[in-house]
């Protein structure tokens, strides 16, 4: 019986050329590794349709991907069953049966990304793959205040890398939080209905400059309005970025 | 001018065969990597004397090591100067000038180790190298209460691996905290005047069995009194262990 499932997936992006990559033999992608494990378990060809094509080096705790399989395995048994086949840097944490029409990208209600900054005088080897190092003094209050400028529906062209292929650069950010410092760590949490190419990393790079006192809240507003990528800050590294959660109001079961 | 310094060192132990290891060519150690960087910077042979010989795969945020060098570089400039020579999984966060007689192991007042457990139904690829995965339900209150048994001066022979070469197995634990769960993470923090071979990992393995309901507080007391390693729990993995801090009451400067 052909059934459709939605997986929730965690991965350490450090060892991969992104979710999808260029499909070169020597550039492993998360998708390839996961499909390989799934085909070994389900003993049939599997095609994954992911909610988000994360970049090289970017991590996930809540990526989602849909697939069809001819199987009688109950959905809730799938995560543990896949363990034996998955490398240790990929983990499936949930499987749900979904309706045949469900599309994990188009039907997404919101996504949350977190950008983690290690703000200390010296690097910390233990988080170097999961946080961006910044040794400058960062004023979190300033970052929090300025971030409000970005909340709402805007044209985020100034925060979009040039390789962008989206039809429109208008997106809605529901919330940006710059969380209180925990030890030396600062987390920027962004919730939105969708994100442009490198958008969260450019926002993080720009907010760091706000924290350093180089860009004011008013200047940030002008950058947003300029729709000019060259006005915004640098693209912060991929290591600090984690796709944390993707939420669907309706999973379309039984549609 | 020959001067003596004390470094504070962080490292990701994942890629190393311990601080010191067996000195085989294909088994890199933290000490070797650090000495290589230091010799490149100071342009002279360097010998490090570490406070703690951490095992293969164990991490540090507060390892300490002393050395002599003929140099005029101010101590506070050393951490940043070494950056250019160090691999990204080792970081020097502090350098202090110390007296000629100072011994980082014998003069240690106390050390703190943290053992990190990821207690969730499924593995998390992002912390797999820095936390031990345990999918069983752990009762933290039970762990906290039982841990009190270990506080104080005791013969910890039951919590010492057989390769031990210490003259005495008596040690003092000043404090053990099982910190409140943060998300899925549980941290066991142990402060003591010294630790036997694998002692913290055996304590962590045993406390996890307490959390699973397999060992009671009273049984833990009997294990301690038995002085019998076979009575205690398994040795928890090295990945969960981090040497967090080493404190000296007196750094012997100018002795």
Coordinates of C-alpha atoms in Angstrom, one line a residue:
Chain A
X1 CA 0.0 0.0 0.0
X2 CA 1.5 3.4 -1.1
X3 CA 1.4 5.8 1.8
X4 CA 2.8 9.2 2.3
X5 CA 4.8 10.3 5.4
X6 CA 6.4 13.4 6.8
X7 CA 9.7 13.1 8.7
X8 CA 11.1 15.5 11.2
X9 CA 14.9 15.4 10.8
X10 CA 17.9 16.7 12.9
X11 CA 21.4 16.9 11.4
X12 CA 24.8 18.3 12.0
X13 CA 25.5 20.1 8.7
X14 CA 29.2 20.3 9.3
X15 CA 30.0 17.3 7.2
X16 CA 27.6 18.0 4.3
X17 CA 27.4 20.2 1.3
X18 CA 23.9 21.3 2.3
X19 CA 20.6 19.5 2.1
X20 CA 20.7 19.1 -1.6
X21 CA 24.0 20.4 -3.0
X22 CA 25.4 20.1 -6.5
X23 CA 25.2 16.3 -6.7
X24 CA 28.9 15.9 -7.2
X25 CA 30.2 12.5 -6.2
X26 CA 32.7 13.8 -3.6
X27 CA 30.3 16.3 -2.1
X28 CA 28.0 14.4 0.2
X29 CA 24.6 15.9 0.9
X30 CA 22.1 15.3 3.8
X31 CA 19.4 14.3 1.3
X32 CA 21.6 11.6 -0.2
X33 CA 22.7 10.1 3.1
X34 CA 19.1 10.0 4.3
X35 CA 17.7 8.6 1.1
X36 CA 20.4 5.9 1.2
X37 CA 19.4 4.9 4.7
X38 CA 15.7 4.9 3.8
X39 CA 16.1 2.8 0.7
X40 CA 18.1 0.3 2.8
X41 CA 15.3 0.1 5.3
X42 CA 12.2 0.3 3.0
X43 CA 13.9 -1.8 0.2
X44 CA 12.5 0.5 -2.6
X45 CA 13.4 3.7 -4.3
X46 CA 12.6 6.8 -2.1
X47 CA 12.2 10.4 -3.2
X48 CA 12.3 13.1 -0.5
X49 CA 10.6 16.4 -0.8
X50 CA 12.1 18.7 1.8
X51 CA 10.6 21.8 3.4
X52 CA 13.8 23.7 3.3
X53 CA 17.0 23.4 1.3
X54 CA 19.6 24.3 3.9
X55 CA 23.0 25.4 2.8
X56 CA 26.4 23.8 3.3
X57 CA 27.3 23.7 6.9
X58 CA 23.9 24.7 8.2
X59 CA 22.3 22.5 10.9
X60 CA 18.7 21.3 11.5
X61 CA 16.8 20.2 14.6
X62 CA 13.4 20.4 12.8
X63 CA 13.8 19.9 9.0
X64 CA 10.8 18.2 7.4
X65 CA 10.6 16.0 4.4
X66 CA 7.8 14.1 2.8
X67 CA 8.0 10.8 0.8
X68 CA 5.9 8.0 -0.6
X69 CA 6.5 4.4 0.4
X70 CA 4.8 1.1 -0.1
X71 CA 4.9 -0.2 3.4
X72 CA 2.8 -1.5 6.3
X73 CA 5.2 -0.2 9.0
X74 CA 3.3 2.1 11.5
X75 CA 4.5 5.7 11.1
X76 CA 5.6 5.9 14.8
X77 CA 8.0 2.9 14.3
X78 CA 9.9 4.6 11.5
X79 CA 12.3 6.9 13.5
X80 CA 13.8 4.1 15.5
X81 CA 13.8 1.7 12.6
X82 CA 15.9 4.1 10.6
X83 CA 18.5 4.5 13.3
X84 CA 20.4 1.3 12.3
X85 CA 20.9 2.7 8.8
X86 CA 21.6 6.4 9.5
X87 CA 25.0 8.0 10.1
X88 CA 25.4 9.5 13.6
X89 CA 25.2 13.0 12.3
X90 CA 21.6 12.6 11.0
X91 CA 18.6 11.6 13.2
X92 CA 14.9 11.2 12.4
X93 CA 12.9 12.2 15.4
X94 CA 9.3 11.9 14.2
X95 CA 7.3 10.4 11.3
X96 CA 3.7 11.2 10.6
X97 CA 1.3 9.8 8.0
X98 CA 0.1 12.6 5.7
X99 CA -2.4 13.2 3.0
X100 CA -1.4 12.6 -0.7
X101 CA -1.6 16.3 -1.6
X102 CA 0.5 17.6 1.2
X103 CA 3.5 19.7 0.2
X104 CA 6.0 20.4 3.0
X105 CA 7.3 23.6 1.5
X106 CA 4.1 25.3 0.2
X107 CA 2.0 24.3 3.1
X108 CA 4.3 25.6 5.8
X109 CA 2.6 27.9 8.3
X110 CA 5.9 29.2 9.8
X111 CA 9.5 28.3 10.3
X112 CA 11.9 29.1 13.1
X113 CA 15.6 29.5 12.6
X114 CA 18.1 30.2 15.4
X115 CA 21.4 31.9 14.8
X116 CA 23.9 31.2 17.6
X117 CA 26.8 33.6 18.4
X118 CA 29.7 32.9 20.8
X119 CA 30.6 36.3 22.1
X120 CA 33.8 36.0 24.1
X121 CA 37.4 37.1 24.0
X122 CA 38.6 33.7 22.8
X123 CA 37.2 30.9 20.7
X124 CA 35.5 27.9 22.3
X125 CA 36.6 24.7 20.5
X126 CA 33.5 22.9 21.9
X127 CA 31.0 25.0 20.0
X128 CA 33.0 26.1 17.0
X129 CA 30.8 24.1 14.6
X130 CA 27.5 25.3 16.1
X131 CA 28.1 29.0 16.9
X132 CA 29.7 31.9 15.1
X133 CA 32.6 33.4 17.0
X134 CA 32.5 37.2 17.6
X135 CA 35.0 38.7 20.0
X136 CA 33.6 42.2 19.8
X137 CA 31.5 43.5 22.7
X138 CA 27.9 43.1 21.6
X139 CA 25.1 45.3 23.0
X140 CA 22.1 42.9 23.2
X141 CA 19.6 45.6 24.1
X142 CA 20.5 47.5 20.9
X143 CA 20.2 44.3 18.9
X144 CA 16.8 43.6 20.4
X145 CA 15.5 47.1 19.8
X146 CA 16.7 47.3 16.2
X147 CA 15.4 43.8 15.3
X148 CA 11.9 45.1 15.7
X149 CA 12.3 47.0 12.5
X150 CA 12.4 43.8 10.6
X151 CA 9.2 42.3 12.1
X152 CA 6.2 42.4 9.7
X153 CA 5.6 42.0 6.0
X154 CA 8.5 43.6 4.1
X155 CA 10.5 43.4 0.9
X156 CA 13.6 41.8 2.2
X157 CA 15.6 42.2 -1.0
X158 CA 18.4 43.9 1.0
X159 CA 18.7 40.7 3.1
X160 CA 18.8 38.3 0.1
X161 CA 22.0 36.9 -1.5
X162 CA 22.4 37.5 -5.2
X163 CA 21.9 33.8 -6.1
X164 CA 18.3 34.2 -5.2
X165 CA 15.7 32.6 -7.5
X166 CA 12.6 33.5 -5.6
X167 CA 9.7 35.0 -7.5
X168 CA 9.2 37.7 -4.9
X169 CA 11.4 39.0 -2.1
X170 CA 8.5 39.9 0.1
X171 CA 8.3 37.8 3.2
X172 CA 6.7 38.1 6.7
X173 CA 8.7 37.9 9.8
X174 CA 6.4 37.2 12.7
X175 CA 9.0 37.6 15.4
X176 CA 12.7 38.2 16.0
X177 CA 14.0 37.6 19.5
X178 CA 17.6 38.3 20.6
X179 CA 17.6 36.0 23.6
X180 CA 19.3 37.0 26.9
X181 CA 22.9 36.0 27.0
X182 CA 23.6 32.6 28.4
X183 CA 27.2 32.5 29.5
X184 CA 28.9 33.8 26.3
X185 CA 26.2 32.7 24.0
X186 CA 23.7 34.9 22.2
X187 CA 20.9 33.4 20.2
X188 CA 18.9 35.3 17.5
X189 CA 15.6 33.5 16.9
X190 CA 13.6 34.4 13.8
X191 CA 10.1 33.2 13.1
X192 CA 8.7 33.8 9.6
X193 CA 6.5 32.4 6.8
X194 CA 9.5 31.9 4.6
X195 CA 13.0 33.0 4.1
X196 CA 15.1 34.2 1.1
X197 CA 18.5 32.8 0.2
X198 CA 20.9 33.5 3.1
X199 CA 18.3 35.8 4.6
X200 CA 18.8 34.7 8.2
X201 CA 22.5 34.8 7.9
X202 CA 22.5 38.3 6.5
X203 CA 20.1 39.4 9.3
X204 CA 22.4 37.9 11.9
X205 CA 25.5 39.5 10.3
X206 CA 23.7 42.9 10.2
X207 CA 22.4 42.6 13.8
X208 CA 25.9 41.8 15.0
X209 CA 27.0 45.1 13.5
X210 CA 24.1 46.7 15.4
X211 CA 25.4 45.1 18.6
X212 CA 28.9 46.4 17.8
X213 CA 27.5 50.0 17.5
X214 CA 28.2 50.2 13.8
X215 CA 24.6 50.3 12.6
X216 CA 21.8 52.1 14.4
X217 CA 18.1 51.1 14.5
X218 CA 17.3 53.9 12.2
X219 CA 20.1 52.9 9.8
X220 CA 18.7 49.3 9.9
X221 CA 15.3 50.7 8.8
X222 CA 17.0 52.5 5.9
X223 CA 18.8 49.4 4.9
X224 CA 15.5 47.5 4.8
X225 CA 13.9 50.2 2.7
X226 CA 16.8 50.5 0.3
X227 CA 16.2 46.9 -1.0
X228 CA 20.0 47.0 -1.7
X229 CA 22.0 44.0 -0.5
X230 CA 25.2 46.0 -0.5
X231 CA 23.8 48.2 2.3
X232 CA 23.3 45.4 4.8
X233 CA 26.0 43.6 6.8
X234 CA 28.0 40.6 5.9
X235 CA 26.6 37.1 5.6
X236 CA 27.3 35.4 8.9
X237 CA 28.8 32.0 8.7
X238 CA 26.7 28.8 8.2
X239 CA 27.9 27.1 11.4
X240 CA 25.8 29.4 13.6
X241 CA 22.6 28.7 11.8
X242 CA 20.1 26.0 12.8
X243 CA 16.7 25.3 11.3
X244 CA 14.8 24.7 14.5
X245 CA 11.2 24.1 13.7
X246 CA 8.7 24.0 10.8
X247 CA 5.0 24.2 11.7
X248 CA 2.0 23.2 9.6
X249 CA -1.5 24.1 10.6
X250 CA -2.8 21.3 8.6
X251 CA -1.0 18.1 7.7
X252 CA -3.7 17.1 5.2
X253 CA -4.1 13.6 6.6
X254 CA -6.9 11.9 4.7
X255 CA -7.2 14.7 2.1
Chain B
X1 CA 65.0 35.5 30.5
X2 CA 63.5 32.1 31.5
X3 CA 60.0 32.6 32.9
X4 CA 57.3 30.2 33.9
X5 CA 53.7 30.4 32.8
X6 CA 50.4 28.7 33.4
X7 CA 48.0 28.3 30.5
X8 CA 44.3 27.7 30.7
X9 CA 43.2 25.6 27.7
X10 CA 40.0 24.6 26.0
X11 CA 39.8 21.7 23.6
X12 CA 37.4 19.5 21.8
X13 CA 38.7 16.0 22.7
X14 CA 36.8 14.3 19.8
X15 CA 39.8 14.3 17.5
X16 CA 42.5 13.3 20.0
X17 CA 43.8 10.3 21.8
X18 CA 43.7 12.1 25.1
X19 CA 45.9 14.8 26.5
X20 CA 48.9 12.6 26.5
X21 CA 48.2 9.2 24.9
X22 CA 50.6 6.5 23.9
X23 CA 52.8 8.7 21.7
X24 CA 52.1 6.6 18.5
X25 CA 52.6 8.5 15.3
X26 CA 49.1 8.1 14.1
X27 CA 47.4 8.9 17.4
X28 CA 47.4 12.7 17.8
X29 CA 47.3 14.1 21.3
X30 CA 46.3 17.5 22.6
X31 CA 49.6 17.9 24.2
X32 CA 51.5 17.3 21.0
X33 CA 49.3 19.7 19.0
X34 CA 49.7 22.4 21.6
X35 CA 53.5 22.0 22.0
X36 CA 53.9 22.1 18.2
X37 CA 52.0 25.5 18.1
X38 CA 53.9 26.8 21.1
X39 CA 57.3 25.9 19.7
X40 CA 56.4 27.6 16.4
X41 CA 55.5 30.7 18.3
X42 CA 58.3 30.8 21.0
X43 CA 60.9 29.3 18.6
X44 CA 62.4 27.1 21.3
X45 CA 61.6 23.6 22.7
X46 CA 58.7 23.6 25.1
X47 CA 57.7 21.1 27.7
X48 CA 54.2 21.2 29.1
X49 CA 53.2 20.0 32.6
X50 CA 49.5 19.5 32.7
X51 CA 47.2 19.5 35.7
X52 CA 45.1 16.6 34.3
X53 CA 45.7 13.9 31.8
X54 CA 42.3 13.7 30.2
X55 CA 41.4 10.5 28.4
X56 CA 40.7 10.0 24.7
X57 CA 37.6 11.9 23.6
X58 CA 37.3 13.9 26.9
X59 CA 36.9 17.7 26.5
X60 CA 38.2 20.6 28.4
X61 CA 37.2 24.2 29.0
X62 CA 39.7 24.8 31.9
X63 CA 42.6 22.5 31.5
X64 CA 45.8 24.0 32.9
X65 CA 49.4 23.4 32.0
X66 CA 52.7 25.0 33.0
X67 CA 55.8 25.6 31.0
X68 CA 59.2 27.4 30.9
X69 CA 60.1 29.8 28.1
X70 CA 62.8 32.2 27.4
X71 CA 60.7 35.2 26.3
X72 CA 59.9 38.8 26.9
X73 CA 56.3 38.5 25.7
X74 CA 53.8 39.7 28.3
X75 CA 51.8 36.8 29.7
X76 CA 48.4 38.4 28.7
X77 CA 49.5 38.6 25.0
X78 CA 50.2 34.8 24.8
X79 CA 46.6 33.5 24.2
X80 CA 46.0 35.7 21.2
X81 CA 49.5 35.2 19.8
X82 CA 49.1 31.4 19.9
X83 CA 45.8 31.5 17.9
X84 CA 47.6 31.7 14.5
X85 CA 49.4 28.5 15.3
X86 CA 46.7 26.4 17.0
X87 CA 44.2 24.1 15.3
X88 CA 40.6 25.2 15.7
X89 CA 39.8 22.5 18.2
X90 CA 42.3 23.9 20.7
X91 CA 42.1 27.3 22.3
X92 CA 44.3 29.0 25.0
X93 CA 42.1 31.3 27.0
X94 CA 44.5 32.6 29.6
X95 CA 48.2 32.8 30.5
X96 CA 49.6 33.8 33.9
X97 CA 53.2 34.1 35.0
X98 CA 53.8 31.8 37.9
X99 CA 56.6 31.0 40.4
X100 CA 59.4 28.5 39.5
X101 CA 58.2 25.9 42.0
X102 CA 54.6 25.9 41.0
X103 CA 53.3 22.4 40.0
X104 CA 49.9 22.5 38.3
X105 CA 48.9 19.0 39.5
X106 CA 50.1 18.9 43.1
X107 CA 49.1 22.4 44.0
X108 CA 45.5 22.1 42.7
X109 CA 43.0 23.2 45.3
X110 CA 40.0 21.8 43.5
X111 CA 38.8 20.7 40.0
X112 CA 35.3 20.7 38.5
X113 CA 34.2 18.2 35.9
X114 CA 30.9 18.3 34.2
X115 CA 29.2 15.2 32.7
X116 CA 26.5 16.0 30.2
X117 CA 23.7 13.6 29.4
X118 CA 21.2 14.0 26.5
X119 CA 18.1 12.4 27.8
X120 CA 15.5 12.1 25.0
X121 CA 13.8 9.5 22.9
X122 CA 16.1 10.1 19.9
X123 CA 19.7 11.1 19.4
X124 CA 20.6 14.7 18.7
X125 CA 23.3 15.0 16.0
X126 CA 24.3 18.4 17.2
X127 CA 25.5 17.3 20.6
X128 CA 26.6 13.8 20.0
X129 CA 30.2 14.6 20.6
X130 CA 29.5 16.6 23.8
X131 CA 26.8 14.7 25.6
X132 CA 26.1 11.0 26.3
X133 CA 22.8 9.8 24.9
X134 CA 20.4 8.0 27.3
X135 CA 16.9 7.4 26.1
X136 CA 15.6 5.9 29.4
X137 CA 13.5 8.1 31.6
X138 CA 15.9 9.6 34.2
X139 CA 14.6 10.7 37.6
X140 CA 16.7 13.7 38.4
X141 CA 15.5 14.0 42.0
X142 CA 16.6 10.5 42.8
X143 CA 20.0 11.2 41.2
X144 CA 20.4 14.4 43.2
X145 CA 19.5 12.7 46.5
X146 CA 21.7 9.7 45.9
X147 CA 24.7 11.8 44.8
X148 CA 24.9 13.2 48.4
X149 CA 26.3 9.8 49.5
X150 CA 29.5 10.5 47.5
X151 CA 30.2 13.9 49.0
X152 CA 33.0 14.0 51.5
X153 CA 36.3 12.2 52.0
X154 CA 35.9 8.5 50.9
X155 CA 37.8 5.6 49.5
X156 CA 36.6 5.7 45.9
X157 CA 38.1 2.4 44.9
X158 CA 34.7 1.2 43.6
X159 CA 34.7 4.2 41.2
X160 CA 38.2 3.7 39.9
X161 CA 39.1 1.8 36.6
X162 CA 41.5 -1.1 37.0
X163 CA 44.3 0.7 35.1
X164 CA 44.6 3.0 38.1
X165 CA 48.2 3.8 39.3
X166 CA 47.4 6.2 42.1
X167 CA 49.0 5.6 45.5
X168 CA 45.8 6.0 47.4
X169 CA 42.2 5.7 46.3
X170 CA 41.0 8.2 48.9
X171 CA 39.7 11.4 47.5
X172 CA 37.4 14.3 48.7
X173 CA 34.4 15.3 46.7
X174 CA 33.3 18.8 47.9
X175 CA 30.1 18.8 45.9
X176 CA 28.0 17.0 43.3
X177 CA 25.2 18.7 41.7
X178 CA 22.7 17.2 39.3
X179 CA 21.6 20.4 37.6
X180 CA 17.9 21.0 36.7
X181 CA 17.1 19.6 33.2
X182 CA 17.5 22.2 30.4
X183 CA 15.5 21.0 27.5
X184 CA 16.7 17.4 27.2
X185 CA 20.1 18.0 28.8
X186 CA 21.1 16.9 32.3
X187 CA 24.5 18.0 33.7
X188 CA 26.2 16.3 36.6
X189 CA 28.8 18.7 38.1
X190 CA 31.4 17.2 40.4
X191 CA 33.9 19.3 42.4
X192 CA 36.7 17.5 44.2
X193 CA 40.4 17.8 45.2
X194 CA 41.4 15.1 42.7
X195 CA 39.9 12.2 40.7
X196 CA 40.9 8.6 40.1
X197 CA 41.2 7.1 36.7
X198 CA 37.7 7.2 35.0
X199 CA 36.2 8.2 38.4
X200 CA 33.8 10.8 37.1
X201 CA 32.7 8.6 34.2
X202 CA 31.9 5.7 36.6
X203 CA 30.1 8.1 38.9
X204 CA 28.0 9.4 35.9
X205 CA 27.3 5.8 34.7
X206 CA 26.2 4.8 38.2
X207 CA 24.1 7.9 38.7
X208 CA 22.3 7.2 35.4
X209 CA 21.4 3.8 36.8
X210 CA 20.1 5.6 39.9
X211 CA 18.0 7.8 37.6
X212 CA 16.7 4.7 35.8
X213 CA 15.6 3.3 39.1
X214 CA 18.1 0.4 39.0
X215 CA 20.2 1.5 42.0
X216 CA 18.8 3.1 45.2
X217 CA 20.5 5.7 47.3
X218 CA 21.2 3.0 50.0
X219 CA 22.6 0.7 47.3
X220 CA 24.9 3.5 46.1
X221 CA 26.2 3.8 49.7
X222 CA 26.9 0.1 49.8
X223 CA 28.7 0.3 46.4
X224 CA 30.9 3.0 47.8
X225 CA 31.7 1.1 51.0
X226 CA 32.3 -2.2 49.0
X227 CA 35.4 -0.6 47.4
X228 CA 34.6 -3.0 44.6
X229 CA 34.6 -1.7 41.0
X230 CA 32.4 -4.5 39.8
X231 CA 29.5 -3.3 42.0
X232 CA 29.3 0.2 40.5
X233 CA 27.7 1.1 37.2
X234 CA 29.3 1.1 33.8
X235 CA 31.8 3.7 32.7
X236 CA 29.9 6.4 30.9
X237 CA 31.3 7.5 27.5
X238 CA 34.1 10.0 27.2
X239 CA 32.1 12.4 25.0
X240 CA 29.9 13.5 27.9
X241 CA 32.9 14.6 30.1
X242 CA 34.4 18.0 30.2
X243 CA 37.1 19.3 32.5
X244 CA 35.6 22.6 33.4
X245 CA 37.8 24.4 35.9
X246 CA 40.9 23.9 38.0
X247 CA 41.4 26.2 40.9
X248 CA 44.6 27.2 42.7
X249 CA 44.6 29.1 46.0
X250 CA 48.2 30.1 45.4
X251 CA 49.8 30.5 42.0
X252 CA 53.3 30.8 43.6
X253 CA 54.2 33.9 41.6
X254 CA 57.5 35.2 42.9
X255 CA 58.2 32.2 45.1

